[in-house]
Amino acid sequence: MKAINFASKLMMKVAALVTLCSLALAGIAFAPAPAYAATSADEGAPGPFADGSGLEFICREQRRVLEGQQDRLNLANDIAAKTQTWITEQKSKGKDVSALEAALSAYKSAIASAQARHDEAQSNFSAQAGFDGNCKLTDRDQAKTTLRTVGDALREAHRLIADANREFRRAVQDWRRANRPATPTATP
């Protein structure tokens, strides 16, 4: 008798579950789809940056990035000058510095390329096409073009600086590793 009660309760629960699932699927299948009407450009509320505040913000940020990038380029030139002094000292001690000199030459060349791209970005930014002198929007299309051009040049200059720093640092580390003084073995 208990087996029949258990089996009938189980069958009732399975039937109820199947019924609920089929009702849920039927509700999804026959639910009305939302209708999207095409709106014209002058209908509806404008987006949050329709007044150009987003472009003006990017303009101000690019000005800040240009200043910071010039500082990094100046620092890279200072590092190159100090490294040249260090290489001269190592050469006077009779060490082979040909690998360092080659790395420094490549580093200076990369910095010069990065400076050229930075100067290009600076001149495009200084033209302020689409903006007035204070990053206030005057022509949206020109402003977008200006920001893209400046942004591309800034990214390229950043990539050049980062790659040059990484390669130069690796070359100096390799040279130092190869020219470590021999550690004397301790005698008891």
mmCIF file of C-alpha atoms in Angstrom:
data_model
loop_
_atom_site.group_PDB
_atom_site.id
_atom_site.type_symbol
_atom_site.label_atom_id
_atom_site.label_comp_id
_atom_site.label_asym_id
_atom_site.label_seq_id
_atom_site.Cartn_x
_atom_site.Cartn_y
_atom_site.Cartn_z
ATOM 1 C CA MET A 1 0.000 0.000 0.000
ATOM 2 C CA LYS A 2 2.851 2.369 0.801
ATOM 3 C CA ALA A 3 4.516 1.721 -2.551
ATOM 4 C CA ILE A 4 1.347 2.735 -4.368
ATOM 5 C CA ASN A 5 1.020 5.968 -2.352
ATOM 6 C CA PHE A 6 4.666 6.832 -3.002
ATOM 7 C CA ALA A 7 4.358 6.053 -6.730
ATOM 8 C CA SER A 8 1.157 8.057 -7.092
ATOM 9 C CA LYS A 9 2.644 11.047 -5.239
ATOM 10 C CA LEU A 10 5.723 10.897 -7.460
ATOM 11 C CA MET A 11 3.587 10.758 -10.605
ATOM 12 C CA MET A 12 1.519 13.726 -9.414
ATOM 13 C CA LYS A 13 4.658 15.778 -8.785
ATOM 14 C CA VAL A 14 6.116 14.914 -12.199
ATOM 15 C CA ALA A 15 2.815 15.761 -13.898
ATOM 16 C CA ALA A 16 2.663 19.092 -12.081
ATOM 17 C CA LEU A 17 6.254 19.909 -13.069
ATOM 18 C CA VAL A 18 5.602 19.050 -16.728
ATOM 19 C CA THR A 19 2.451 21.187 -16.689
ATOM 20 C CA LEU A 20 4.295 24.177 -15.211
ATOM 21 C CA CYS A 21 7.118 23.889 -17.737
ATOM 22 C CA SER A 22 4.723 23.677 -20.672
ATOM 23 C CA LEU A 23 2.793 26.720 -19.424
ATOM 24 C CA ALA A 24 6.010 28.687 -19.026
ATOM 25 C CA LEU A 25 7.174 27.792 -22.534
ATOM 26 C CA ALA A 26 3.762 28.644 -23.972
ATOM 27 C CA GLY A 27 3.879 32.014 -22.222
ATOM 28 C CA ILE A 28 7.281 32.768 -23.722
ATOM 29 C CA ALA A 29 6.302 31.588 -27.187
ATOM 30 C CA PHE A 30 3.114 33.649 -27.363
ATOM 31 C CA ALA A 31 4.321 36.759 -25.566
ATOM 32 C CA PRO A 32 3.932 39.895 -27.648
ATOM 33 C CA ALA A 33 7.204 41.230 -29.015
ATOM 34 C CA PRO A 34 7.986 44.882 -28.312
ATOM 35 C CA ALA A 35 7.540 47.170 -31.280
ATOM 36 C CA TYR A 36 10.411 49.486 -32.101
ATOM 37 C CA ALA A 37 9.532 52.354 -34.339
ATOM 38 C CA ALA A 38 12.205 54.149 -36.306
ATOM 39 C CA THR A 39 12.723 57.634 -34.918
ATOM 40 C CA SER A 40 13.993 60.575 -36.848
ATOM 41 C CA ALA A 41 17.119 62.390 -35.731
ATOM 42 C CA ASP A 42 15.193 65.339 -34.298
ATOM 43 C CA GLU A 43 12.771 63.269 -32.180
ATOM 44 C CA GLY A 44 13.314 62.308 -28.589
ATOM 45 C CA ALA A 45 15.686 63.521 -25.944
ATOM 46 C CA PRO A 46 19.333 63.989 -26.908
ATOM 47 C CA GLY A 47 21.976 61.804 -25.294
ATOM 48 C CA PRO A 48 23.961 62.916 -22.257
ATOM 49 C CA PHE A 49 26.889 64.192 -24.355
ATOM 50 C CA ALA A 50 24.883 65.783 -27.182
ATOM 51 C CA ASP A 51 26.063 69.200 -26.061
ATOM 52 C CA GLY A 52 29.676 68.251 -26.805
ATOM 53 C CA SER A 53 30.806 67.990 -23.204
ATOM 54 C CA GLY A 54 32.310 64.557 -23.867
ATOM 55 C CA LEU A 55 34.475 65.897 -26.692
ATOM 56 C CA GLU A 56 35.492 68.869 -24.571
ATOM 57 C CA PHE A 57 36.515 66.526 -21.759
ATOM 58 C CA ILE A 58 38.619 64.437 -24.155
ATOM 59 C CA CYS A 59 40.257 67.617 -25.444
ATOM 60 C CA ARG A 60 41.236 68.659 -21.915
ATOM 61 C CA GLU A 61 42.511 65.140 -21.172
ATOM 62 C CA GLN A 62 44.618 65.115 -24.328
ATOM 63 C CA ARG A 63 46.181 68.409 -23.256
ATOM 64 C CA ARG A 64 47.086 66.799 -19.916
ATOM 65 C CA VAL A 65 48.445 63.666 -21.640
ATOM 66 C CA LEU A 66 50.564 65.775 -24.005
ATOM 67 C CA GLU A 67 52.178 67.526 -21.045
ATOM 68 C CA GLY A 68 52.829 64.257 -19.227
ATOM 69 C CA GLN A 69 54.240 62.615 -22.317
ATOM 70 C CA GLN A 70 56.642 65.515 -22.887
ATOM 71 C CA ASP A 71 57.815 65.087 -19.305
ATOM 72 C CA ARG A 72 58.465 61.379 -19.979
ATOM 73 C CA LEU A 73 60.377 62.224 -23.154
ATOM 74 C CA ASN A 74 62.505 64.736 -21.224
ATOM 75 C CA LEU A 75 63.156 62.088 -18.586
ATOM 76 C CA ALA A 76 64.150 59.580 -21.286
ATOM 77 C CA ASN A 77 66.642 62.091 -22.693
ATOM 78 C CA ASP A 78 68.060 62.656 -19.189
ATOM 79 C CA ILE A 79 68.406 58.898 -18.709
ATOM 80 C CA ALA A 80 70.232 58.637 -22.029
ATOM 81 C CA ALA A 81 72.662 61.400 -21.007
ATOM 82 C CA LYS A 82 73.332 59.841 -17.601
ATOM 83 C CA THR A 83 73.759 56.429 -19.166
ATOM 84 C CA GLN A 84 76.283 57.851 -21.610
ATOM 85 C CA THR A 85 78.297 59.125 -18.645
ATOM 86 C CA TRP A 86 78.064 55.724 -16.948
ATOM 87 C CA ILE A 87 79.145 53.936 -20.138
ATOM 88 C CA THR A 88 82.152 56.248 -20.408
ATOM 89 C CA GLU A 89 83.095 55.398 -16.813
ATOM 90 C CA GLN A 90 82.788 51.680 -17.507
ATOM 91 C CA LYS A 91 84.862 52.044 -20.658
ATOM 92 C CA SER A 92 87.612 53.839 -18.711
ATOM 93 C CA LYS A 93 87.689 50.859 -16.343
ATOM 94 C CA GLY A 94 88.528 48.673 -19.328
ATOM 95 C CA LYS A 95 85.157 46.918 -19.671
ATOM 96 C CA ASP A 96 83.640 45.946 -23.010
ATOM 97 C CA VAL A 97 80.707 48.324 -23.482
ATOM 98 C CA SER A 98 79.953 47.731 -27.151
ATOM 99 C CA ALA A 99 76.591 46.095 -26.317
ATOM 100 C CA LEU A 100 75.667 49.055 -24.111
ATOM 101 C CA GLU A 101 76.670 51.564 -26.767
ATOM 102 C CA ALA A 102 74.530 49.763 -29.356
ATOM 103 C CA ALA A 103 71.583 49.635 -26.950
ATOM 104 C CA LEU A 104 71.983 53.323 -26.098
ATOM 105 C CA SER A 105 72.093 54.225 -29.778
ATOM 106 C CA ALA A 106 68.876 52.281 -30.423
ATOM 107 C CA TYR A 107 67.306 53.906 -27.350
ATOM 108 C CA LYS A 108 68.160 57.411 -28.542
ATOM 109 C CA SER A 109 66.818 56.613 -31.996
ATOM 110 C CA ALA A 110 63.524 55.354 -30.548
ATOM 111 C CA ILE A 111 63.235 58.432 -28.337
ATOM 112 C CA ALA A 112 63.756 60.645 -31.382
ATOM 113 C CA SER A 113 60.988 58.773 -33.230
ATOM 114 C CA ALA A 114 58.688 59.096 -30.234
ATOM 115 C CA GLN A 115 59.493 62.810 -29.993
ATOM 116 C CA ALA A 116 58.584 63.238 -33.672
ATOM 117 C CA ARG A 117 55.206 61.541 -33.133
ATOM 118 C CA HIS A 118 54.659 63.608 -29.994
ATOM 119 C CA ASP A 119 55.468 66.811 -31.883
ATOM 120 C CA GLU A 120 52.983 65.773 -34.564
ATOM 121 C CA ALA A 121 50.325 65.266 -31.895
ATOM 122 C CA GLN A 122 51.217 68.615 -30.322
ATOM 123 C CA SER A 123 50.924 70.493 -33.621
ATOM 124 C CA ASN A 124 47.573 68.852 -34.417
ATOM 125 C CA PHE A 125 46.342 69.647 -30.924
ATOM 126 C CA SER A 126 47.571 73.243 -31.136
ATOM 127 C CA ALA A 127 45.573 73.764 -34.335
ATOM 128 C CA GLN A 128 42.450 73.059 -32.238
ATOM 129 C CA ALA A 129 40.314 72.347 -35.321
ATOM 130 C CA GLY A 130 36.750 72.039 -34.056
ATOM 131 C CA PHE A 131 37.537 73.742 -30.750
ATOM 132 C CA ASP A 132 38.292 77.246 -29.603
ATOM 133 C CA GLY A 133 41.484 77.911 -27.638
ATOM 134 C CA ASN A 134 39.973 76.598 -24.381
ATOM 135 C CA CYS A 135 38.687 73.224 -25.633
ATOM 136 C CA LYS A 136 35.168 74.539 -26.156
ATOM 137 C CA LEU A 137 33.429 72.766 -29.031
ATOM 138 C CA THR A 138 32.821 74.788 -32.194
ATOM 139 C CA ASP A 139 32.502 72.084 -34.895
ATOM 140 C CA ARG A 140 31.703 68.508 -33.864
ATOM 141 C CA ASP A 141 33.022 66.754 -37.005
ATOM 142 C CA GLN A 142 36.309 68.659 -37.067
ATOM 143 C CA ALA A 143 36.697 68.095 -33.329
ATOM 144 C CA LYS A 144 36.264 64.329 -33.722
ATOM 145 C CA THR A 145 38.860 64.267 -36.497
ATOM 146 C CA THR A 146 41.284 66.336 -34.426
ATOM 147 C CA LEU A 147 40.874 64.130 -31.358
ATOM 148 C CA ARG A 148 41.358 60.947 -33.395
ATOM 149 C CA THR A 149 44.490 62.274 -35.084
ATOM 150 C CA VAL A 150 45.997 63.507 -31.826
ATOM 151 C CA GLY A 151 45.035 60.304 -30.016
ATOM 152 C CA ASP A 152 46.622 58.100 -32.684
ATOM 153 C CA ALA A 153 49.891 60.056 -32.568
ATOM 154 C CA LEU A 154 49.923 59.991 -28.753
ATOM 155 C CA ARG A 155 49.383 56.230 -28.668
ATOM 156 C CA GLU A 156 52.145 55.640 -31.201
ATOM 157 C CA ALA A 157 54.561 57.861 -29.258
ATOM 158 C CA HIS A 158 53.661 56.047 -26.041
ATOM 159 C CA ARG A 159 54.258 52.664 -27.674
ATOM 160 C CA LEU A 160 57.641 53.800 -28.961
ATOM 161 C CA ILE A 161 58.690 55.109 -25.542
ATOM 162 C CA ALA A 162 57.501 51.996 -23.712
ATOM 163 C CA ASP A 163 59.180 49.611 -26.151
ATOM 164 C CA ALA A 164 62.433 51.600 -26.072
ATOM 165 C CA ASN A 165 62.470 51.665 -22.263
ATOM 166 C CA ARG A 166 61.806 47.936 -22.061
ATOM 167 C CA GLU A 167 64.508 46.999 -24.570
ATOM 168 C CA PHE A 168 67.077 49.378 -23.100
ATOM 169 C CA ARG A 169 66.442 48.199 -19.555
ATOM 170 C CA ARG A 170 66.781 44.583 -20.696
ATOM 171 C CA ALA A 171 70.082 45.347 -22.474
ATOM 172 C CA VAL A 172 71.526 47.044 -19.370
ATOM 173 C CA GLN A 173 70.399 44.144 -17.157
ATOM 174 C CA ASP A 174 71.969 41.621 -19.516
ATOM 175 C CA TRP A 175 75.236 43.591 -19.592
ATOM 176 C CA ARG A 176 75.326 43.842 -15.793
ATOM 177 C CA ARG A 177 74.634 40.136 -15.440
ATOM 178 C CA ALA A 178 77.437 39.329 -17.865
ATOM 179 C CA ASN A 179 79.896 41.687 -16.130
ATOM 180 C CA ARG A 180 79.316 40.809 -12.503
ATOM 181 C CA PRO A 181 82.491 40.538 -10.529
ATOM 182 C CA ALA A 182 83.444 36.986 -9.756
ATOM 183 C CA THR A 183 82.481 36.112 -6.230
ATOM 184 C CA PRO A 184 85.468 34.724 -4.325
ATOM 185 C CA THR A 185 84.959 31.349 -2.760
ATOM 186 C CA ALA A 186 85.321 31.319 0.985
ATOM 187 C CA THR A 187 88.229 29.281 2.268
ATOM 188 C CA PRO A 188 87.800 27.724 5.692
#
